[in-house]
Amino acid sequence: MTGQPTPILALDRVTKTFGHGPGAVHAARSISFSLHAGRALALVGESGSGKTTCARMAMREYMPTEGKILFKGEPVDRASPTETARYRRAVQMIFQDPFASLNPAHTIAYHLKRPLLLHRPDIKRAEIDATVRALLQQVKLDPDIVTPKYPHELSGGQRQRVNIARALAAKPEVIVADEPTSMLDVSVRLGVLNLLSEMKQQMKLGLLYITHDIATARYVAEDIAVMYAGQIVEWGNVGKVIDNPAHPYTKLLLSAVPDPDIRFDDPSVRLRPEDAEEIRRKSALTQDKIVEVDTDHFVRAA
Amino acid sequence: MTAPLLSVKNLTIDYIGEEKDFRAVDDVSFDVAPGEVFGLAGESGCGKSTIAFAISRLHKPPALIRRESTILLNGRNVLDLDDKGLRDFRWREVAMVFQSAMNSLNPVLRIEQQFYDVLKTHKGMSRAQARDRTAEMLKLVDIAPDRMRDYPHQFSGGMRQRIVIAICLALDPRLVVMDEPTTALDVVVQREILQRINELRRSLGFAVLFITHDLGLMVQFCDRIGIMLAGKLVEQNTAEATYGSPQHDYTKQLWASFPSLHGGVLL
Ligand SMILES: Nc1ncnc2c1ncn2[C@@H]1O[C@H](COP(=O)(O)OP(=O)(O)OP(=O)(O)O)[C@@H](O)[C@H]1O
Ligand SMILES: Nc1ncnc2c1ncn2[C@@H]1O[C@H](COP(=O)(O)OP(=O)(O)OP(=O)(O)O)[C@@H](O)[C@H]1O
Ligand SMILES: [Mg+2]
Ligand SMILES: [Mg+2]
């Protein structure tokens, strides 16, 4: 996140507040991060900490309450309609929920043709069907079987692969993937993550990878940011943060990563909810002080 | 051995197609004892959700359950239930938490109302009784009871999922079918919820059919695990054995593709 060429996409001290007064929800508090060509940033953290809110701001679905979103160094709020259209093609999203994101009334072929027609004037009409087939093969679905199907005829995992193919159809520069593999089984998951990694490298994509699976974060991303209650509490090189966590919430999160050697029935390894609660209470406080743990590893004072 | 709570026998389910049928579940048999946590794991599309829906009697056409199949709950064939029997069965005997349950909450109703609808229909509770029960259940899943006045969109995906779990447990079902109940949650909350469900099934005695992709989590939580491949149950064993001495090649393969936190590069 430091000393690199201009990022494709950056959030600069972005805040998002829902509602007003005492009932206001501070979903994102002064969030800064950048996405670079050919690099992935993993965004992990508490559920409800604001990860999807950040993703939606990056997608320009939500306007930040404060702060700026920069596309290739330029603030997007001053973008012209043409630039906005370019942005919509360049930044594609893969959603958390494969059930809600496909239209039940249309076939899989339709879902992939649409972005091709919309965003890819470079592809001739006669080549559309072949491109659809290639996209499906890229995500390891059999085009002969899948193209005529409707979303409800596919399993959750199959649908998610269709979503990934659809995002790739637009030939994006940035992919925002919100829990793209949480509904896939391990064997397929690695395949999909490899696919995203490959495309990140080959197509020089900037990838924002939101996940609850921290082991895969390490697998896909160079950088990581850990969110709690709307703030990024720890960030930097993915290996440094995972191997040497400094923030109490990061430590708690890492301690709870599923481990087949720890059985819930074993009282000695029980995660005490009171302890978790205490860490949550402390971590929820707004903290401006930032400590450099190591080069490329930062933590908010807790 | 005590009589099983759930006994699935020769379960075969086809999706009826225009040209040909697709066999999603192929002659699957397994038992779940009262209070037991039984896990179903396996590749995407192998038929786990199809089984979960059939057990909850929530399957719809084109899913067709073949005649030789039986699903016995407390000795009664779930597949023979009439409408009246089904109403009593659902929620009170079997409750289901879906893969995308967080979207099953009604967006225009307050959480309190959604609990009330279930508690009134199935238990005849008054508003005041339902409110007490709602507060109790929300606390169980670590949500402040005063938020029962809020609407679903005011909660994150993870919080909505916990609310659905709380609604499911509110009627004290004998069996809770959980299809990827915590995939949307952070691992701390996931751990707290499943740890809590584990404690509750010990104290309240309900059984759990647990479906997840996360094999590590599955071993942590389940007593026994069934591994599915293309509609068939290919291995059934204790959690320890599934992890420590997997029998089927496919199970071994699943473990081999398990990413590790400190493992660096995989494959
Ligand atoms: N449209 C909205 N209106 C009001 N509050 C919202 C809205 N969207 C999100 N929030 C709130 O903002 C906070 C952050 O939500 P967000 O969905 O960004 O979390 P998340 O980190 O993606 O969580 P999860 O891991 O569960 O998906 C939550 O408290 C949520 O209730
Ligand atoms: N309504 C339907 N019509 C036709 N085929 C279907 C239908 N629903 C599911 N299928 C097929 O049945 C198979 C089993 O689907 P199911 O949803 O049970 O899988 P699953 O094991 O739960 O997968 P996942 O882990 O991805 O959720 C899949 O191959 C799917 O494509
Ligand atoms: Mg989210
Ligand atoms: Mg499923």
XYZ file of N, CA, C and O in Angstrom, chain A residues 60-196:
548
model
N -19.314 2.613 -6.543
C -20.088 3.856 -6.697
C -21.585 3.608 -6.587
O -22.388 4.287 -7.216
N -21.957 2.638 -5.779
C -23.375 2.436 -5.491
C -23.790 3.291 -4.306
O -24.934 3.692 -4.191
N -22.847 3.490 -3.381
C -23.081 4.393 -2.266
C -22.174 5.599 -2.433
O -21.006 5.441 -2.798
N -22.688 6.786 -2.140
C -21.859 7.984 -2.062
C -21.234 8.040 -0.673
O -21.944 7.891 0.312
N -19.938 8.299 -0.597
C -19.353 8.462 0.734
C -19.944 9.686 1.438
O -20.273 10.675 0.780
N -20.090 9.594 2.754
C -20.533 10.754 3.517
C -19.408 11.792 3.561
O -19.645 12.988 3.500
N -18.174 11.281 3.709
C -16.991 12.142 3.651
C -15.897 11.409 2.913
O -15.931 10.188 2.812
N -14.906 12.149 2.451
C -13.764 11.517 1.803
C -13.933 11.376 0.307
O -14.974 11.749 -0.248
N -12.871 10.852 -0.336
C -12.848 10.820 -1.805
C -12.587 9.408 -2.327
O -11.868 8.632 -1.717
N -13.159 9.145 -3.485
C -12.819 7.932 -4.218
C -12.074 8.354 -5.470
O -12.535 9.238 -6.211
N -10.892 7.782 -5.667
C -10.032 8.181 -6.779
C -9.907 7.038 -7.774
O -9.603 5.905 -7.400
N -10.159 7.347 -9.050
C -9.959 6.374 -10.124
C -8.786 6.867 -10.950
O -8.845 7.950 -11.529
N -7.709 6.109 -10.949
C -6.463 6.504 -11.601
C -6.045 7.918 -11.194
O -5.671 8.745 -12.015
N -6.204 8.174 -9.923
C -5.766 9.442 -9.367
C -6.785 10.570 -9.405
O -6.585 11.601 -8.775
N -7.880 10.394 -10.167
C -8.875 11.463 -10.303
C -10.084 11.188 -9.419
O -10.621 10.082 -9.435
N -10.552 12.224 -8.691
C -11.763 12.024 -7.875
C -12.978 11.704 -8.756
O -13.203 12.383 -9.757
N -13.722 10.674 -8.404
C -14.813 10.241 -9.277
C -16.048 11.140 -9.200
O -16.874 11.116 -10.098
N -16.164 11.928 -8.144
C -17.368 12.761 -8.047
C -17.359 13.869 -9.101
O -18.373 14.506 -9.350
N -16.188 14.099 -9.738
C -16.153 15.117 -10.792
C -16.151 14.482 -12.192
O -15.928 15.148 -13.186
N -16.387 13.158 -12.232
C -16.302 12.455 -13.516
C -17.449 12.832 -14.455
O -18.571 13.065 -14.020
N -17.142 12.908 -15.749
C -18.162 13.169 -16.765
C -18.952 11.876 -17.011
O -18.522 10.801 -16.599
N -20.099 11.957 -17.695
C -20.865 10.744 -17.997
C -20.039 9.689 -18.740
O -20.172 8.491 -18.455
N -19.189 10.108 -19.674
C -18.359 9.128 -20.400
C -17.392 8.446 -19.443
O -17.198 7.226 -19.496
N -16.778 9.244 -18.583
C -15.850 8.656 -17.618
C -16.587 7.716 -16.663
O -16.065 6.669 -16.275
N -17.789 8.086 -16.305
C -18.583 7.240 -15.418
C -18.897 5.907 -16.098
O -18.798 4.848 -15.480
N -19.243 5.972 -17.379
C -19.519 4.740 -18.119
C -18.278 3.863 -18.175
O -18.344 2.639 -18.012
N -17.109 4.502 -18.377
C -15.855 3.769 -18.421
C -15.607 3.084 -17.066
O -15.183 1.942 -16.981
N -15.903 3.841 -16.020
C -15.727 3.312 -14.663
C -16.606 2.079 -14.440
O -16.171 1.072 -13.905
N -17.859 2.169 -14.903
C -18.787 1.058 -14.688
C -18.341 -0.213 -15.401
O -18.674 -1.306 -14.975
N -17.645 -0.040 -16.517
C -17.102 -1.216 -17.179
C -15.844 -1.702 -16.452
O -15.649 -2.895 -16.236
N -15.037 -0.741 -16.047
C -13.713 -1.076 -15.508
C -13.780 -1.723 -14.127
O -12.886 -2.468 -13.742
N -14.819 -1.414 -13.380
C -14.903 -1.936 -12.010
C -16.110 -2.876 -11.921
O -17.251 -2.442 -12.020
N -15.843 -4.144 -11.787
C -16.900 -5.143 -11.762
C -16.962 -5.816 -10.402
O -15.960 -5.949 -9.720
N -18.155 -6.238 -10.055
C -18.331 -6.834 -8.732
C -18.790 -8.282 -8.823
O -19.574 -8.648 -9.696
N -18.288 -9.085 -7.916
C -18.808 -10.438 -7.730
C -19.424 -10.460 -6.338
O -18.755 -10.147 -5.354
N -20.691 -10.813 -6.269
C -21.409 -10.647 -5.009
C -21.260 -11.834 -4.073
O -20.919 -12.944 -4.476
N -21.589 -11.540 -2.825
C -21.567 -12.515 -1.743
C -22.607 -13.615 -1.975
O -22.353 -14.772 -1.718
N -23.763 -13.230 -2.471
C -24.876 -14.170 -2.512
C -25.231 -14.546 -3.947
O -25.864 -13.776 -4.657
N -24.852 -15.745 -4.379
C -25.118 -16.130 -5.762
C -26.609 -16.319 -6.029
O -27.031 -16.386 -7.175
N -27.415 -16.386 -4.976
C -28.843 -16.614 -5.159
C -29.548 -15.338 -5.584
O -30.450 -15.361 -6.414
N -29.111 -14.223 -4.986
C -29.821 -12.975 -5.231
C -29.335 -12.278 -6.500
O -29.998 -11.393 -7.016
N -28.163 -12.676 -7.026
C -27.555 -11.844 -8.052
C -27.810 -12.308 -9.486
O -27.365 -11.662 -10.421
N -28.513 -13.406 -9.659
C -28.865 -13.818 -11.023
C -30.375 -13.715 -11.189
O -31.143 -14.039 -10.286
N -30.788 -13.278 -12.367
C -32.212 -13.110 -12.634
C -32.854 -14.460 -12.967
O -32.465 -15.107 -13.928
N -33.837 -14.876 -12.152
C -34.414 -16.216 -12.344
C -35.115 -16.391 -13.697
O -35.326 -17.516 -14.140
N -35.456 -15.286 -14.353
C -36.218 -15.381 -15.603
C -35.335 -15.594 -16.829
O -35.843 -15.805 -17.922
N -34.006 -15.519 -16.655
C -33.123 -15.605 -17.818
C -32.150 -16.770 -17.737
O -31.747 -17.172 -16.648
N -31.768 -17.258 -18.927
C -30.809 -18.364 -18.972
C -29.410 -17.862 -18.643
O -29.145 -16.655 -18.634
N -28.526 -18.820 -18.426
C -27.131 -18.479 -18.146
C -26.515 -17.793 -19.370
O -25.783 -16.811 -19.246
N -26.845 -18.275 -20.558
C -26.315 -17.654 -21.772
C -26.674 -16.166 -21.801
O -25.821 -15.314 -22.079
N -27.906 -15.853 -21.463
C -28.350 -14.458 -21.457
C -27.516 -13.616 -20.483
O -27.097 -12.501 -20.792
N -27.280 -14.193 -19.276
C -26.521 -13.453 -18.264
C -25.126 -13.086 -18.737
O -24.552 -12.099 -18.285
N -24.558 -13.900 -19.617
C -23.197 -13.612 -20.077
C -23.194 -12.785 -21.363
O -22.261 -12.018 -21.608
N -24.237 -12.930 -22.172
C -24.294 -12.135 -23.404
C -24.501 -10.663 -23.093
O -23.948 -9.798 -23.753
N -25.315 -10.412 -22.115
C -25.675 -9.034 -21.796
C -24.462 -8.140 -21.541
O -24.317 -7.105 -22.212
N -23.577 -8.504 -20.605
C -22.412 -7.629 -20.407
C -21.520 -7.552 -21.648
O -20.883 -6.525 -21.868
N -21.491 -8.612 -22.454
C -20.670 -8.570 -23.671
C -21.230 -7.520 -24.638
O -20.494 -6.721 -25.216
N -22.560 -7.517 -24.780
C -23.186 -6.548 -25.685
C -23.050 -5.124 -25.146
O -22.843 -4.173 -25.883
N -23.124 -5.027 -23.833
C -23.105 -3.716 -23.179
C -21.704 -3.103 -23.141
O -21.517 -1.925 -23.401
N -20.722 -3.941 -22.799
C -19.395 -3.391 -22.500
C -18.330 -3.738 -23.523
O -17.202 -3.273 -23.408
N -18.619 -4.612 -24.459
C -17.549 -5.098 -25.312
C -17.833 -4.893 -26.799
O -18.031 -5.850 -27.551
N -17.831 -3.617 -27.234
C -18.040 -3.354 -28.660
C -16.955 -3.991 -29.523
O -17.153 -4.181 -30.721
N -15.833 -4.351 -28.916
C -14.744 -4.977 -29.676
C -15.092 -6.391 -30.137
O -14.435 -6.938 -31.022
N -16.115 -6.996 -29.524
C -16.458 -8.361 -29.916
C -17.573 -8.344 -30.963
O -18.626 -7.741 -30.747
N -17.305 -9.002 -32.085
C -18.314 -9.058 -33.158
C -19.488 -9.936 -32.724
O -19.320 -10.903 -31.994
N -20.669 -9.586 -33.217
C -21.879 -10.355 -32.906
C -21.679 -11.850 -33.098
O -22.103 -12.661 -32.282
N -21.036 -12.186 -34.206
C -20.869 -13.600 -34.546
C -19.951 -14.319 -33.552
O -19.966 -15.544 -33.453
N -19.172 -13.534 -32.804
C -18.229 -14.150 -31.861
C -18.786 -14.240 -30.441
O -18.131 -14.763 -29.542
N -19.985 -13.684 -30.266
C -20.538 -13.622 -28.907
C -20.712 -15.012 -28.298
O -20.287 -15.262 -27.169
N -21.327 -15.925 -29.058
C -21.579 -17.252 -28.513
C -20.281 -17.954 -28.128
O -20.196 -18.590 -27.070
N -19.276 -17.805 -28.983
C -17.988 -18.434 -28.689
C -17.355 -17.817 -27.446
O -16.749 -18.511 -26.628
N -17.523 -16.498 -27.281
C -16.974 -15.835 -26.094
C -17.684 -16.318 -24.833
O -17.050 -16.542 -23.799
N -18.998 -16.491 -24.935
C -19.759 -17.013 -23.795
C -19.218 -18.388 -23.393
O -18.982 -18.670 -22.219
N -18.992 -19.223 -24.411
C -18.474 -20.566 -24.134
C -17.103 -20.493 -23.462
O -16.823 -21.197 -22.487
N -16.258 -19.606 -23.991
C -14.903 -19.485 -23.437
C -14.949 -19.004 -21.989
O -14.207 -19.489 -21.134
N -15.847 -18.061 -21.705
C -15.971 -17.544 -20.337
C -16.393 -18.667 -19.385
O -15.861 -18.793 -18.283
N -17.343 -19.494 -19.832
C -17.813 -20.579 -18.969
C -16.708 -21.608 -18.740
O -16.528 -22.114 -17.630
N -15.942 -21.878 -19.814
C -14.847 -22.830 -19.655
C -13.794 -22.287 -18.690
O -13.214 -23.032 -17.905
N -13.600 -20.977 -18.753
C -12.634 -20.348 -17.855
C -12.985 -20.595 -16.382
O -12.102 -20.740 -15.556
N -14.271 -20.612 -16.084
C -14.682 -20.862 -14.700
C -15.066 -22.331 -14.487
O -15.743 -22.679 -13.527
N -14.646 -23.185 -15.394
C -14.783 -24.633 -15.280
C -16.229 -25.108 -15.216
O -16.598 -25.969 -14.434
N -17.059 -24.487 -16.060
C -18.418 -24.985 -16.256
C -18.502 -25.491 -17.692
O -17.876 -24.934 -18.590
N -19.311 -26.526 -17.900
C -19.448 -27.091 -19.237
C -20.483 -26.286 -20.028
O -21.664 -26.303 -19.691
N -20.041 -25.555 -21.061
C -20.967 -24.672 -21.784
C -22.169 -25.423 -22.363
O -23.285 -24.894 -22.344
N -21.964 -26.642 -22.847
C -23.082 -27.379 -23.440
C -24.191 -27.605 -22.435
O -25.371 -27.525 -22.750
N -23.806 -27.898 -21.200
C -24.810 -28.175 -20.174
C -25.377 -26.878 -19.601
O -26.574 -26.762 -19.374
N -24.513 -25.908 -19.390
C -24.906 -24.766 -18.563
C -25.615 -23.647 -19.338
O -26.553 -23.036 -18.814
N -25.214 -23.376 -20.585
C -25.791 -22.209 -21.285
C -27.324 -22.182 -21.331
O -27.903 -21.128 -21.106
N -28.011 -23.311 -21.600
C -29.477 -23.201 -21.674
C -30.161 -23.205 -20.317
O -31.381 -23.026 -20.235
N -29.410 -23.397 -19.219
C -30.057 -23.539 -17.911
C -30.480 -22.201 -17.319
O -29.948 -21.153 -17.662
N -31.416 -22.286 -16.385
C -31.835 -21.133 -15.609
C -31.136 -21.200 -14.243
O -30.793 -22.293 -13.779
N -30.953 -20.032 -13.602
C -30.204 -20.024 -12.340
C -30.679 -21.068 -11.309
O -29.854 -21.704 -10.661
N -31.997 -21.266 -11.197
C -32.483 -22.181 -10.151
C -32.098 -23.633 -10.435
O -32.219 -24.488 -9.572
N -31.657 -23.899 -11.660
C -31.262 -25.273 -11.983
C -29.807 -25.547 -11.639
O -29.296 -26.621 -11.927
N -29.136 -24.570 -11.071
C -27.733 -24.761 -10.708
C -27.594 -24.747 -9.195
O -28.391 -24.131 -8.502
N -26.566 -25.421 -8.723
C -26.294 -25.367 -7.282
C -25.684 -23.999 -6.963
O -25.280 -23.255 -7.869
N -25.600 -23.696 -5.671
C -25.033 -22.417 -5.244
C -23.655 -22.174 -5.833
O -23.354 -21.100 -6.337
N -22.840 -23.208 -5.778
C -21.477 -23.073 -6.264
C -21.416 -22.836 -7.765
O -20.631 -22.020 -8.246
N -22.269 -23.542 -8.481
C -22.299 -23.357 -9.937
C -22.739 -21.932 -10.286
O -22.188 -21.298 -11.176
N -23.717 -21.433 -9.555
C -24.184 -20.064 -9.808
C -23.072 -19.048 -9.579
O -22.957 -18.073 -10.306
N -22.277 -19.301 -8.533
C -21.234 -18.324 -8.239
C -20.203 -18.305 -9.361
O -19.653 -17.263 -9.690
N -19.943 -19.455 -9.947
C -18.997 -19.466 -11.061
C -19.559 -18.700 -12.255
O -18.819 -18.045 -12.987
N -20.874 -18.757 -12.442
C -21.498 -17.951 -13.496
C -21.280 -16.454 -13.208
O -20.968 -15.670 -14.103
N -21.418 -16.077 -11.946
C -21.202 -14.668 -11.577
C -19.787 -14.204 -11.883
O -19.567 -13.074 -12.306
N -18.834 -15.081 -11.639
C -17.446 -14.716 -11.912
C -17.251 -14.551 -13.418
O -16.648 -13.580 -13.880
N -17.805 -15.482 -14.176
C -17.717 -15.377 -15.637
C -18.352 -14.077 -16.116
O -17.836 -13.406 -17.009
N -19.449 -13.703 -15.516
C -20.142 -12.478 -15.918
C -19.291 -11.234 -15.641
O -19.233 -10.309 -16.444
N -18.622 -11.234 -14.487
C -17.753 -10.096 -14.171
C -16.610 -10.008 -15.178
O -16.253 -8.927 -15.643
N -16.059 -11.157 -15.548
C -14.933 -11.167 -16.488
C -15.362 -10.728 -17.887
O -14.545 -10.212 -18.658
N -16.641 -10.924 -18.191
C -17.140 -10.600 -19.530
C -16.888 -9.137 -19.886
O -16.642 -8.805 -21.033
N -16.941 -8.262 -18.900
C -16.771 -6.834 -19.169
C -15.305 -6.446 -19.370
O -15.015 -5.296 -19.659
N -14.391 -7.387 -19.209
C -12.946 -7.132 -19.313
C -12.542 -6.002 -18.357
O -12.068 -4.951 -18.771
N -12.757 -6.235 -17.082
C -12.559 -5.168 -16.097
C -11.091 -4.912 -15.768
O -10.226 -5.712 -16.110
N -10.845 -3.775 -15.108
C -9.514 -3.487 -14.578
C -9.455 -3.758 -13.078
O -8.394 -4.003 -12.526
N -10.620 -3.657 -12.450
C -10.704 -3.939 -11.021
C -11.861 -4.903 -10.807
O -12.928 -4.736 -11.395
N -11.625 -5.906 -9.971
C -12.732 -6.756 -9.551
C -12.896 -6.626 -8.048
O -11.925 -6.745 -7.293
N -14.108 -6.314 -7.660
C -14.457 -6.278 -6.254
C -15.217 -7.564 -5.989
O -16.295 -7.772 -6.529
N -14.611 -8.445 -5.226
C -15.217 -9.754 -4.989
C -15.608 -9.837 -3.526
O -14.765 -9.889 -2.639
N -16.928 -9.814 -3.283
C -17.429 -9.835 -1.912
C -17.781 -11.277 -1.550
O -18.824 -11.776 -1.959
N -16.928 -11.929 -0.823
C -17.146 -13.325 -0.417
C -17.423 -14.221 -1.614
O -18.402 -14.975 -1.605
N -16.582 -14.188 -2.627
C -16.935 -14.890 -3.862
C -16.967 -16.403 -3.712
O -17.620 -17.084 -4.498
N -16.273 -16.935 -2.730
C -16.194 -18.397 -2.663
C -16.765 -18.962 -1.377
O -16.612 -20.136 -1.099
N -17.466 -18.136 -0.604
C -17.921 -18.636 0.694
C -18.934 -19.771 0.520
O -19.148 -20.551 1.427
N -19.564 -19.854 -0.650
C -20.540 -20.924 -0.833
C -20.004 -22.049 -1.727
O -20.763 -22.870 -2.218
N -18.718 -22.055 -1.947
C -18.121 -23.122 -2.756
C -17.389 -24.115 -1.863
O -16.865 -23.754 -0.826
N -17.345 -25.375 -2.302
C -16.600 -26.358 -1.528
C -15.101 -26.163 -1.737
O -14.673 -25.520 -2.693
N -14.330 -26.744 -0.825
C -12.886 -26.487 -0.822
C -12.196 -26.771 -2.149
O -11.381 -25.971 -2.604
N -12.524 -27.906 -2.768
C -11.791 -28.254 -3.989
C -12.069 -27.230 -5.092
O -11.150 -26.738 -5.742
N -13.326 -26.872 -5.249
C -13.694 -25.881 -6.265
C -13.196 -24.497 -5.866
O -12.769 -23.708 -6.695
N -13.227 -24.231 -4.571
C -12.831 -22.918 -4.081
C -11.396 -22.594 -4.490
O -11.114 -21.527 -5.014
N -10.522 -23.555 -4.285
C -9.130 -23.311 -4.661
C -9.007 -23.061 -6.155
O -8.251 -22.204 -6.588
N -9.788 -23.809 -6.936
C -9.784 -23.605 -8.378
C -10.181 -22.179 -8.736
O -9.539 -21.522 -9.544
N -11.238 -21.700 -8.092
C -11.732 -20.356 -8.374
C -10.727 -19.298 -7.900
O -10.474 -18.314 -8.590
N -10.140 -19.543 -6.740
C -9.162 -18.579 -6.234
C -7.922 -18.555 -7.123
O -7.361 -17.488 -7.390
N -7.514 -19.723 -7.590
C -6.404 -19.770 -8.543
C -6.755 -18.981 -9.791
O -5.920 -18.244 -10.323
N -7.991 -19.156 -10.224
C -8.477 -18.455 -11.408
C -8.393 -16.935 -11.195
O -7.872 -16.197 -12.032
N -8.894 -16.478 -10.046
C -8.839 -15.040 -9.755
C -7.378 -14.571 -9.691
O -7.049 -13.506 -10.208
